[in-house]
XYZ file of C-alpha atoms in Angstrom:
606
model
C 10.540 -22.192 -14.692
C 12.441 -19.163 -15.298
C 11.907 -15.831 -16.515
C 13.755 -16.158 -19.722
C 11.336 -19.180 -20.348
C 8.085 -17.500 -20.563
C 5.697 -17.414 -22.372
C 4.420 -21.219 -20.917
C 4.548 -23.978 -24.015
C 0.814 -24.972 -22.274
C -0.128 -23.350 -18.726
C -1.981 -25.817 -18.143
C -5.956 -26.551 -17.258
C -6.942 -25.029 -14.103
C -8.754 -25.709 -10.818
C -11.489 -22.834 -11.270
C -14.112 -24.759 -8.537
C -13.488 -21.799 -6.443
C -10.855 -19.248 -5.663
C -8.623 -20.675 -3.220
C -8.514 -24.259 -5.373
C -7.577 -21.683 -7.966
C -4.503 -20.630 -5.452
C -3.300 -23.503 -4.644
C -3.303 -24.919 -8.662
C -0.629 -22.370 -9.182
C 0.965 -22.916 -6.061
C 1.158 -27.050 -6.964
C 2.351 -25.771 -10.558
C 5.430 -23.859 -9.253
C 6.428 -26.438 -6.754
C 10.022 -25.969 -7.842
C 10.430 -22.651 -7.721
C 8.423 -23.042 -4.263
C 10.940 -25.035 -2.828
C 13.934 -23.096 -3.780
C 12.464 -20.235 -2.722
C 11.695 -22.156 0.885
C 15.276 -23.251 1.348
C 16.714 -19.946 0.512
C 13.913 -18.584 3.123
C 14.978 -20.964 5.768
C 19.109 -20.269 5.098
C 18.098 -16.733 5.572
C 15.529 -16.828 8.526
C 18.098 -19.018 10.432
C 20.814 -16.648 10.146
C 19.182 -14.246 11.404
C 18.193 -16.122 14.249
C 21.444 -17.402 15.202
C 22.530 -13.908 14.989
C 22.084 -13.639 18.826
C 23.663 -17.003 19.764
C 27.024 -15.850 17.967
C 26.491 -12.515 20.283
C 25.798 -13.862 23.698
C 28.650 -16.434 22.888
C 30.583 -13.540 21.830
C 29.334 -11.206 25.143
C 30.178 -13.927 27.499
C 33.649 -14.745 26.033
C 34.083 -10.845 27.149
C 32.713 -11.651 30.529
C 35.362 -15.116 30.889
C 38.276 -13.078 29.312
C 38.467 -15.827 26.830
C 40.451 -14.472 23.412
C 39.918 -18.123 21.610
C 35.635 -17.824 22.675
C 35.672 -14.676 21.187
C 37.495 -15.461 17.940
C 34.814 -18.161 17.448
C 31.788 -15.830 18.326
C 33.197 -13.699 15.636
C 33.966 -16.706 13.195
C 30.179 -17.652 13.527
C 29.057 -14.196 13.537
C 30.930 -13.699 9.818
C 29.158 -17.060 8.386
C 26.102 -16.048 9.589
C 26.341 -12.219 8.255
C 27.464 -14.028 4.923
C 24.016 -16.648 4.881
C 22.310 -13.710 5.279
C 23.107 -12.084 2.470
C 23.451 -15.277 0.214
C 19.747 -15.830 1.584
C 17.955 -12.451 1.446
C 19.910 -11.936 -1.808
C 18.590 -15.370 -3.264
C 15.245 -15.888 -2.032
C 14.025 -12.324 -2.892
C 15.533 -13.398 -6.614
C 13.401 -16.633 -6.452
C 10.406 -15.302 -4.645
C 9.921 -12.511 -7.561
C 10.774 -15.272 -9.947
C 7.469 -17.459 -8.395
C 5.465 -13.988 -8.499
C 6.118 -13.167 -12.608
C 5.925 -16.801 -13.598
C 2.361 -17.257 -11.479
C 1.211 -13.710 -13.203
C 1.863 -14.958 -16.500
C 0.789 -18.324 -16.464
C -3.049 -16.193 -15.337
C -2.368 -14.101 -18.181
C -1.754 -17.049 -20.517
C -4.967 -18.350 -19.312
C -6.646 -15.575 -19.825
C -5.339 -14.773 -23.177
C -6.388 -18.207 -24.274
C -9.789 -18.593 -22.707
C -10.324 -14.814 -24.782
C -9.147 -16.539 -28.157
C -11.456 -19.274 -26.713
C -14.702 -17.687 -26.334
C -14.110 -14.555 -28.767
C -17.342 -11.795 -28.835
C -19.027 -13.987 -26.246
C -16.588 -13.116 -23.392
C -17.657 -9.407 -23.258
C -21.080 -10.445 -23.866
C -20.989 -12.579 -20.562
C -18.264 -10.498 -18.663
C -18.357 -6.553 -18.555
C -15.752 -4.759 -20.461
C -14.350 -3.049 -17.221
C -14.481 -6.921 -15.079
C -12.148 -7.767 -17.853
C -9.692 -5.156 -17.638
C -9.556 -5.432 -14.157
C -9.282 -9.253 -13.722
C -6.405 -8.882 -16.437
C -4.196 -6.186 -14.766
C -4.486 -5.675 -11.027
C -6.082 -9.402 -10.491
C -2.913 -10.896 -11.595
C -0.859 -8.735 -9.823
C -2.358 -9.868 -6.455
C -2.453 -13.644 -7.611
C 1.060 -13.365 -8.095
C 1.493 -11.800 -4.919
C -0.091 -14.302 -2.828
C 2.093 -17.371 -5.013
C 4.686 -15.635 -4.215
C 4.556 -15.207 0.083
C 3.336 -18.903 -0.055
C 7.336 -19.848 0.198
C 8.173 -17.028 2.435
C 5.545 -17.910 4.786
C 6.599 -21.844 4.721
C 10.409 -20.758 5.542
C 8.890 -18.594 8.363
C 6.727 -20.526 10.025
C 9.305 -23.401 9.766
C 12.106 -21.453 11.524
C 9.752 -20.092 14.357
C 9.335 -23.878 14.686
C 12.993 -24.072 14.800
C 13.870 -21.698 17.180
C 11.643 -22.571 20.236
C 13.189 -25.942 19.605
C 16.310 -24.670 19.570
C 15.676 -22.201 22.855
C 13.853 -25.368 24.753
C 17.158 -27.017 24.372
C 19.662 -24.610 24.610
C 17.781 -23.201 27.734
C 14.840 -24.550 29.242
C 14.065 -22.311 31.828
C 13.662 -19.111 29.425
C 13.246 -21.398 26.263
C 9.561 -22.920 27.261
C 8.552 -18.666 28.106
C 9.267 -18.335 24.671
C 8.365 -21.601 23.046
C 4.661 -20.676 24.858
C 4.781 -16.791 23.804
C 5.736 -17.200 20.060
C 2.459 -19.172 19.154
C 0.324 -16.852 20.458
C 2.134 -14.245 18.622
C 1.727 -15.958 15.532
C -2.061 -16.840 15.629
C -2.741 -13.446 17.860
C -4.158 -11.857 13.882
C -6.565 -14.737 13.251
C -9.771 -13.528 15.045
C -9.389 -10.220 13.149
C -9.087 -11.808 9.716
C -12.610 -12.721 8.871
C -13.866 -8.900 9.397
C -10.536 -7.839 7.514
C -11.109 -10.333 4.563
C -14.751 -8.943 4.342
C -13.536 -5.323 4.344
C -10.978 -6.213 1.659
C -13.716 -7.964 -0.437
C -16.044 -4.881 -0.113
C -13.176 -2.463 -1.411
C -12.467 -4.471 -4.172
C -16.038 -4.861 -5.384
C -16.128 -1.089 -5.227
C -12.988 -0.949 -7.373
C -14.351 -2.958 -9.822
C -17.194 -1.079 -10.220
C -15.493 2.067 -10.945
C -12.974 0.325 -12.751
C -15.956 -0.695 -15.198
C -17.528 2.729 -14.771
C -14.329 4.518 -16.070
C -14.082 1.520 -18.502
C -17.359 2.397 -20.126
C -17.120 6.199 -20.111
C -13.699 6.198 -22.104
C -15.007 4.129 -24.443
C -18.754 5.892 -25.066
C -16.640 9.382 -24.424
C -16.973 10.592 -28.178
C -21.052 10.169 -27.487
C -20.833 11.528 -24.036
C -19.794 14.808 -25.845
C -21.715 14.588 -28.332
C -25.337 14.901 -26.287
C -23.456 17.203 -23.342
C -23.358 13.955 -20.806
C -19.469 14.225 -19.652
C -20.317 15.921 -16.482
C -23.024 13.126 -15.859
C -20.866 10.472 -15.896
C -18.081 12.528 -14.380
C -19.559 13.065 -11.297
C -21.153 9.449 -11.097
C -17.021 8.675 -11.354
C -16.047 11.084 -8.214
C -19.471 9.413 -6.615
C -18.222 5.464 -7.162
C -14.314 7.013 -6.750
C -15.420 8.535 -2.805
C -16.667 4.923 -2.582
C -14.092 3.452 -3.355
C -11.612 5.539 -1.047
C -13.636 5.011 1.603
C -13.895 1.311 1.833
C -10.154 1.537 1.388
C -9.798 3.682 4.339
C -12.770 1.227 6.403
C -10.143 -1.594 5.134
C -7.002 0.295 6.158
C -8.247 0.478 9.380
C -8.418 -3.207 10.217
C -5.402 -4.323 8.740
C -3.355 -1.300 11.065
C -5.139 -2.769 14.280
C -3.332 -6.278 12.946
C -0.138 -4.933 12.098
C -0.414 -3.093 15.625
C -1.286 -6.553 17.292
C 2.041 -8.066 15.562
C 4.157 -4.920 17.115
C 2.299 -4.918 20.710
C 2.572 -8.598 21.567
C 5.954 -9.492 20.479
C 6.940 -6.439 22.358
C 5.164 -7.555 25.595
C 6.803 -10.768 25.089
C 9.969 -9.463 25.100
C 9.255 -7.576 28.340
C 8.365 -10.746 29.947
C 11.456 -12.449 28.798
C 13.587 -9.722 29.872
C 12.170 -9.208 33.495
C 11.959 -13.392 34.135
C 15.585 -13.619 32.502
C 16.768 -10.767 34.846
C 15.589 -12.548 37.967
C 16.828 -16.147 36.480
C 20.485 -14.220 35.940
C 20.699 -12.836 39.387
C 19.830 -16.268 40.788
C 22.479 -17.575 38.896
C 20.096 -20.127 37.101
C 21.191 -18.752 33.636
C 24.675 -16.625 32.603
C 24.785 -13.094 31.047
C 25.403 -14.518 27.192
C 22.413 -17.182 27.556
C 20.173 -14.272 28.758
C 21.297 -12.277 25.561
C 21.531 -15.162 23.127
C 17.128 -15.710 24.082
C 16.663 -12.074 24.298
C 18.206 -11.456 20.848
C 16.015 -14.425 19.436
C 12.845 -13.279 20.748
C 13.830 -9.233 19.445
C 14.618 -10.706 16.129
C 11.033 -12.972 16.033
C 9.056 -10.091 14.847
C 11.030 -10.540 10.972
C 9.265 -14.144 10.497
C 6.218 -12.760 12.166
C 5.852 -10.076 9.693
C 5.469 -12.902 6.959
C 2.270 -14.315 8.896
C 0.820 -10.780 8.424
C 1.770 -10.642 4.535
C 0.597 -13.920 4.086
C -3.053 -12.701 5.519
C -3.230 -9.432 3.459
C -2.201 -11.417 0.563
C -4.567 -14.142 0.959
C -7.254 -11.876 1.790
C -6.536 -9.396 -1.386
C -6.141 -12.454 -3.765
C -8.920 -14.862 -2.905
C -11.556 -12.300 -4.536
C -9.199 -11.622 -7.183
C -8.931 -15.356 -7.561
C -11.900 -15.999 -7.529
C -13.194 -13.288 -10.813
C -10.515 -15.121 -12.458
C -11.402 -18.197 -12.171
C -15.004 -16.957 -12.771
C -13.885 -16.195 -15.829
C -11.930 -19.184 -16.796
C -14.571 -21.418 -16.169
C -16.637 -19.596 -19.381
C -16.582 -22.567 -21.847
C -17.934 -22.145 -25.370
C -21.717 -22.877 -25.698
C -22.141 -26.704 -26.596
C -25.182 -27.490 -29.223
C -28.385 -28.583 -27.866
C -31.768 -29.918 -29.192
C -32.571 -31.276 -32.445
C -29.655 -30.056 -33.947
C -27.300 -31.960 -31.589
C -29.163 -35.119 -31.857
C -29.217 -35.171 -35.162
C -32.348 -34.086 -36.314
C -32.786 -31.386 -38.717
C -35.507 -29.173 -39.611
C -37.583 -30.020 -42.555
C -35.723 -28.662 -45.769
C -32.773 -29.068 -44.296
C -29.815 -30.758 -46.499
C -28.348 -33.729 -45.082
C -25.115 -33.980 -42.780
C -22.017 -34.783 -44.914
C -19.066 -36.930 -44.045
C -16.446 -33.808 -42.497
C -12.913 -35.835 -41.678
C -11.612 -35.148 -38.795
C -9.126 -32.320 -37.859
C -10.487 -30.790 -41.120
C -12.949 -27.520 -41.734
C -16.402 -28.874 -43.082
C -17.682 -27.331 -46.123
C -21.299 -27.163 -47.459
C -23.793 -25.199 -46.651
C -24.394 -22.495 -43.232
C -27.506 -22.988 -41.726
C -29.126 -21.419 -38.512
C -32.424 -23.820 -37.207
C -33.494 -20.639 -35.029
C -34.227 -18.015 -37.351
C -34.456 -20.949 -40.732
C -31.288 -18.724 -42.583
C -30.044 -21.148 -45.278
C -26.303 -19.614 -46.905
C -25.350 -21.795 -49.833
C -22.131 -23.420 -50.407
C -20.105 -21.229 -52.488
C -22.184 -17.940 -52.642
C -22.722 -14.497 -51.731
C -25.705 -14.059 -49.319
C -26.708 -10.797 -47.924
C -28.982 -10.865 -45.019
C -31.258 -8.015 -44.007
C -32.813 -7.519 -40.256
C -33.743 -3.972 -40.211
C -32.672 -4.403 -36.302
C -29.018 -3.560 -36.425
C -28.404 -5.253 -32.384
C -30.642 -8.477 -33.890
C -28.040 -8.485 -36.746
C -25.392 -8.475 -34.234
C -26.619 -11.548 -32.585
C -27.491 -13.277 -35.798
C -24.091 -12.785 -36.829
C -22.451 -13.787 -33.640
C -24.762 -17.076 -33.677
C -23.055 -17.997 -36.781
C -19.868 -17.610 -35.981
C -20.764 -19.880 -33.108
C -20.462 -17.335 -30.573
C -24.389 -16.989 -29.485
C -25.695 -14.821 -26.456
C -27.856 -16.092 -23.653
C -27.675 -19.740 -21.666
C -25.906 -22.623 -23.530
C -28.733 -25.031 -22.090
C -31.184 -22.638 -24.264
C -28.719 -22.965 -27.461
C -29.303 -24.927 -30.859
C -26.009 -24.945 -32.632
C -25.473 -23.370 -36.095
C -25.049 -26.131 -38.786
C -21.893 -26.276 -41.707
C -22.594 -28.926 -43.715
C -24.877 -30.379 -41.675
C -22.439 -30.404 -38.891
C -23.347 -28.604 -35.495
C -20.247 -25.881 -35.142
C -20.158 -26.126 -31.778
C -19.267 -29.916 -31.548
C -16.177 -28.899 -33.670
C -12.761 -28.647 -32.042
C -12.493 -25.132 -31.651
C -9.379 -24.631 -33.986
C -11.436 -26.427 -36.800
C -14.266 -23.696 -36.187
C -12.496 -21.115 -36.614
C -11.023 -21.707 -39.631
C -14.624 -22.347 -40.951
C -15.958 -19.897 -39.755
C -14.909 -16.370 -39.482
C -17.084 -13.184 -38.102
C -15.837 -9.852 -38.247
C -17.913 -6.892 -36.044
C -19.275 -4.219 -36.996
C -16.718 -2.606 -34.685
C -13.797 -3.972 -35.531
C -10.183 -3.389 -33.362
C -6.755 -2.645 -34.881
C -4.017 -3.824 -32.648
C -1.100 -0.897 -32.930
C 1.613 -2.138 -35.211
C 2.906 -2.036 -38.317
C 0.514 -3.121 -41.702
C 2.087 -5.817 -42.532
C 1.836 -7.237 -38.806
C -1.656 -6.455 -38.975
C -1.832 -8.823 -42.489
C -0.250 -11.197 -40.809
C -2.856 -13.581 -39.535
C -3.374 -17.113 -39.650
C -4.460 -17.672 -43.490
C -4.984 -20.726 -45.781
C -2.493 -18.564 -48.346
C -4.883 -18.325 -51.396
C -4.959 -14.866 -50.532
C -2.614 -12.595 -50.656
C -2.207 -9.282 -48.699
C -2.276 -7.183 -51.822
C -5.297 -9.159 -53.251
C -7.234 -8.301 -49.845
C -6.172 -4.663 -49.581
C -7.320 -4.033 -53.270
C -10.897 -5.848 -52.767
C -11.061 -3.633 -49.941
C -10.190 -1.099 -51.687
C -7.710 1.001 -49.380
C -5.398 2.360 -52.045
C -5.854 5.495 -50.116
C -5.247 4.090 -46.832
C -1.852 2.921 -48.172
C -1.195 6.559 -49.848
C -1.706 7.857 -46.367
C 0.283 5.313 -44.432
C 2.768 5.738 -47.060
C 3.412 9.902 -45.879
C 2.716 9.418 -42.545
C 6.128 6.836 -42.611
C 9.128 8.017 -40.941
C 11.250 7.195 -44.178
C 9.712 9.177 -47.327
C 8.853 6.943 -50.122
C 9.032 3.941 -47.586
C 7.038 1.033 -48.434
C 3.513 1.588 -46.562
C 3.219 -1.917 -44.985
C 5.713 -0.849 -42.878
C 4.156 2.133 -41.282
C 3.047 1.549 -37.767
C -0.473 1.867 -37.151
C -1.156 3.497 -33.679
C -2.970 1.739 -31.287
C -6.966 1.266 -32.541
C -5.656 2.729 -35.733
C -6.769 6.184 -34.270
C -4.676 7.952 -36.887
C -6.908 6.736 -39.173
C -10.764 7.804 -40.449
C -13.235 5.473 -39.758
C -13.964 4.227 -43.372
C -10.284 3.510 -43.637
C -9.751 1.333 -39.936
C -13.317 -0.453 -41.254
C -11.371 -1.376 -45.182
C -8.311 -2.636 -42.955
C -10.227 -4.843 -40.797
C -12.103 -6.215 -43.994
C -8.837 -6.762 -45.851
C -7.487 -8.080 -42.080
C -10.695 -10.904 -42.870
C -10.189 -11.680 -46.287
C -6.550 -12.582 -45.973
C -7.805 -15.272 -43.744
C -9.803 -16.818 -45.974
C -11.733 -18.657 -44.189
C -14.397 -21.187 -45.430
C -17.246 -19.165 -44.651
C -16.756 -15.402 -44.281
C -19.535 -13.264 -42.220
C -19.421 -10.021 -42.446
C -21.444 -7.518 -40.022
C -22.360 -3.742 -41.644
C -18.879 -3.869 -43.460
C -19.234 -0.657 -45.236
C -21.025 1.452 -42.911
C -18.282 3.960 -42.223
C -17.505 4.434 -45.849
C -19.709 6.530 -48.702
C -21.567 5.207 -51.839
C -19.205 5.086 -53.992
C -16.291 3.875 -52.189
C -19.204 1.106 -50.886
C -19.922 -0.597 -54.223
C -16.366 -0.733 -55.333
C -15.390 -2.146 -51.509
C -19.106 -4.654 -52.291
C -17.879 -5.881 -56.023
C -13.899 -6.396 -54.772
C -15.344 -8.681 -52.012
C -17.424 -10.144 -54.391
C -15.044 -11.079 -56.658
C -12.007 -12.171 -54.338
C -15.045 -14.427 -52.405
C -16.141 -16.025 -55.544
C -16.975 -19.832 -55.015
C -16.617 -19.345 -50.908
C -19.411 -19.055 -48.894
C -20.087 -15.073 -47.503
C -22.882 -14.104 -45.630
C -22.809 -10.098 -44.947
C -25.807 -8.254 -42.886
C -26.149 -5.025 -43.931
C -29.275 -2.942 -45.593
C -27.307 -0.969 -48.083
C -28.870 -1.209 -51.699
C -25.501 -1.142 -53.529
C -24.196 -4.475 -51.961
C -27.333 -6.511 -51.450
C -27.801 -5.879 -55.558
C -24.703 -7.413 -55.512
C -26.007 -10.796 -53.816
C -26.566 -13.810 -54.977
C -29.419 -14.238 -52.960
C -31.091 -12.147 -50.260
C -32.344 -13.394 -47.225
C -35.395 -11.071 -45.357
C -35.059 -11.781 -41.718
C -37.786 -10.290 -39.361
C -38.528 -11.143 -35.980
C -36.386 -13.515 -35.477
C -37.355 -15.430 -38.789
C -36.195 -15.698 -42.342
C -39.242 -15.068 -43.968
C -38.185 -14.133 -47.447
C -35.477 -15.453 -50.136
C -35.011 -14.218 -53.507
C -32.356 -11.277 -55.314
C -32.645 -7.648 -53.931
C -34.847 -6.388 -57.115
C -37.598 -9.323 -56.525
C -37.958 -8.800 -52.916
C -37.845 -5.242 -53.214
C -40.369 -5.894 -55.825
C -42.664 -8.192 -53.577
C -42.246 -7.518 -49.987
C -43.383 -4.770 -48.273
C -41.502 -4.651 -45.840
C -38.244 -5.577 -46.961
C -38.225 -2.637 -49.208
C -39.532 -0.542 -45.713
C -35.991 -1.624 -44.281
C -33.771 -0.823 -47.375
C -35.748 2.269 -48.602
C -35.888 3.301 -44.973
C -39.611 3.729 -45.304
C -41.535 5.107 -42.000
C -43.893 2.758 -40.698
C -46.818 4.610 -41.885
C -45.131 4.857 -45.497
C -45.306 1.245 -45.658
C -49.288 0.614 -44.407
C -50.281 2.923 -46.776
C -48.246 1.511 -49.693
C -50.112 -2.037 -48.641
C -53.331 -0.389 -48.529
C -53.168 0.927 -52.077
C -54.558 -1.032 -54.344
C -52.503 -3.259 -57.537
């Protein structure tokens, strides 16, 4: 896989048992760029240590007055000055090449387990876990993929080289074959408490990653009720946390690197003083005693790889480990009656839905006993805008809480969640109440996966933003340009409130999906602009099923049918002016009654 060939066509279905399985998946997945990156590792690594062969061949052709010995020293020293810059020049190319592809293969995943679980992933993962899984997570994962080859073509040509120095001279060769192990595993009993440190630091980060996370995004309440420098100095509190571990962390992994610089260099003063005594003997010559002293001088560039490999390992594995965390979320699978096929009394029976293809009949909810009709316009009132959250979020098969604990939502009498999730969503769609605009132009934003009954003008004029498009229209670049090409900024922060919420609606209806829920689509707007934006829906919906939670008089007179839902319950069913007429509480909710408004209009007598 090469850069040019990203995105992935599939990424594949991961190991997420634990962190490290999650590692080595991606490792395994990249086994071709792995072993290019290896072989230009080892080509480079072994020039480097053959470096001081060609220079004590070259030091004691000097010493023999030999012209021809010296003209091959420098023949070998040229072809090994040329594999090491063919090497270093190629394996840094493939090593990066293993890091991107490894980072966006977890991004893919990610991505797709997001589309996968929709509202429920920030329901069961915080906001600021998210963002940092998604941005410095990968980064790490990546990094680790990408020493894995390194490390292999280091470790291999330390191998190598004692061989090589065993052979080419025993007597200084063993020293060194003996002294380069110890070298390399020298870090290990300093890794655990390192590893821990890391973990600790990251944890912290997370948290103030979240913190900050949450305070940008509440920072318009913050100001309103005089909290910013509350939740500033809880920032500077979790950031002086957060520095500190880093410096607690620091320390450890500078008492490593310092291990990694002390004993090669002790090493090195061994070889030196027992090669001295070996040369004045006579046992070895002047170029042999250079050629091991180079090699063992020039050991500390593969060694530096067993370090990496450590850090890297250590940073990723909790990184790892949050993403796979998060990749094992699944989508809540029905339970209970509804799964085993028995329905609650009143309940119409299952349908024949062929496979591969949306169901159609009627939306129904066995928790709180909300029935939506095939083909109509149901308004639902709670009174409890975070239970009308959930209700709506349970339709759209998206429910909070423990999937063990979950009865699935029914279409057509078949549970949504035993759908394929492609099929579900084009049954069922549910827009928030808080809607996001991705940056872009308007007719990007339009352009969403539809069944093409609807067009893009049709949606924006149920909506009603004909003065959403008259202020796209001046704000374009070009004047008198054609709106839909006007870039939106990112969130749509150019825009009010009312107008981002009529976008998002139109955004929905273009979809047109088999069964549209709506949650509090007009808040942002006023009256009037609400019934026009309640009768366009209305009319571009007719004969598909909507279901739209909101308490507003001027759409739920609108409704085919009403649905009262309180404490957890439907409890009422009828049009807005015969509930309003007959229950109590229901016209509490939409009247926005006081509590004590409402006993005394049931204590009055008919």
């Amino acid at each position: 896989m090469q850069i040019h060939h990203l995105p992935y066509a599939d990424p594949g279905d991961p190991d997420v048992r634990s962190g490290t399985r999650f590692l080595l998946w991606l490792g395994r997945n990249q086994l071709g760029g792995q072993v290019k990156s290896l072989l230009w590792g080892l080509l480079l690594h072994l020039g480097i240590a053959g470096s001081p062969l060609g220079v004590g061949l070259a030091v004691q052709a000097v010493i023999d007055r030999s012209g021809g010995d010296l003209a091959r020293a420098g023949a070998l020293l040229a072809v090994l000055g040329a594999a090491i810059a063919v090497g270093d020049t190629m394996m840094h190319r493939t090593a990066v090449t293993n890091w991107i592809t490894a980072a966006a293969r977890v991004q893919q995943l990610l991505a797709r387990k997001s589309a996968e679980l929709g509202s429920l992933l920030n329901r069961r993962v915080a906001a600021g876990e998210v963002v940092a899984v998604s941005t410095g997570d990968v980064e790490k994962i990546g990094w680790f993929v990408e020493t894995l080859s390194r490390f292999a073509a280091a470790a291999t040509t330390l191998v190598l080289v004692c061989v090589g120095l065993v052979v080419y001279q025993p007597a200084l060769g063993v020293v060194v074959a003996a002294g380069v192990p110890v070298l390399a595993l020298a870090a290990l009993p300093l890794l655990p408490r390192a590893t821990r440190r890391a973990d600790v630091q990251r944890e912290k980060a997370g948290r103030a990653t979240e913190l900050a996370s949450d305070t940008v995004a509440g920072l318009r309440v913050l100001r309103g009720i005089g909290g910013e420098d509350l939740f500033l100095g809880r920032y500077r509190e979790a950031s002086q946390q957060v520095r500190e571990a880093a410096v607690h962390s620091a320390r450890m992994w500078a008492l490593i690197a310092a291990v990694q610089v002390l004993l090669p260099g002790l090493l090195l003063v061994v070889v030196v003083v027992y090669g001295a005594g070996l040369a004045l003997e006579g046992r070895v010559t002047v170029g042999e005693l250079v050629t091991v002293y180079g090699a063992v001088a020039l050991a500390h560039h593969p060694l530096r790889n067993f370090e990496e490999i450590a850090m890297a390992y250590s940073f990723s594995r909790p990184s790892a480990k949050r993403a796979a965390g998060v990749l094992a979320l699944t989508r809540t699978t029905a339970t209970g009656p509804a799964a085993a096929g028995e329905l609650p009394a009143g309940e119409p029976p299952a349908g024949e839905t062929p496979a591969g293809d949306p169901p159609g009949g009627d939306l129904y909810d066995p928790v709180t006993g909300l029935l939506a009709p095939a083909g109509l316009f149901t308004a639902v009132v709670c009174g409890d805008p975070d239970a009308a959250g959930r209700l709506a979020d349970r339709l759209g098969g998206h429910p909070p809480g423990e999937p063990e604990a979950h009865v699935s939502v029914l279409l057509g009498g078949t549970p949504l969640d035993e759908l394929p999730l492609g099929t579900a969503r084009t049954a069922v769609l549910v827009q928030d109440k808080d809607p996001v605009l991705l940056s872009g132009t308007l007719r990007e934003l339009l352009d969403v996966p539809a069944s093409g009954r609807v067009t893009p003008g049709d949606a924006l004029a149920a909506a009603r933003c004909g003065d959403v498009l008259d202020a796209l229209a001046q704000a374009s670049a070009d004047p008198g340009g054609d709106p839909m090409d006007t870039r939106i900024t990112e969130r749509g922060r150019s825009l009010s409130g009312g107008q981002r919420q009529r976008l998002a609606l139109a955004r929905s209806l273009v979809t047109d999906p088999e069964v549209l829920v709506l949650d509090e689509p007009t808040s942002a707007v006023d009256s009037h602009t609400e019934a026009r934006v309640a009768a366009g829906v209305r009319e571009l919906r007719t004969g598909r099923t909507t279901v739209v939670l909101a308490s507003s008089p001027l759409l739920l007179d609108l409704a085919d049918r009403v649905v009262f839902v309180r404490d957890g319950r439907a409890v009422a069913v009828g049009t807005h002016r015969e509930l309003l007429a007959a229950e109590e509480h229901y016209r509490a909710v939409v009247t926005r009654e006081t509590e004590e408004d409402t006993l005394v209009d049931i204590e009055e007598p008919a």
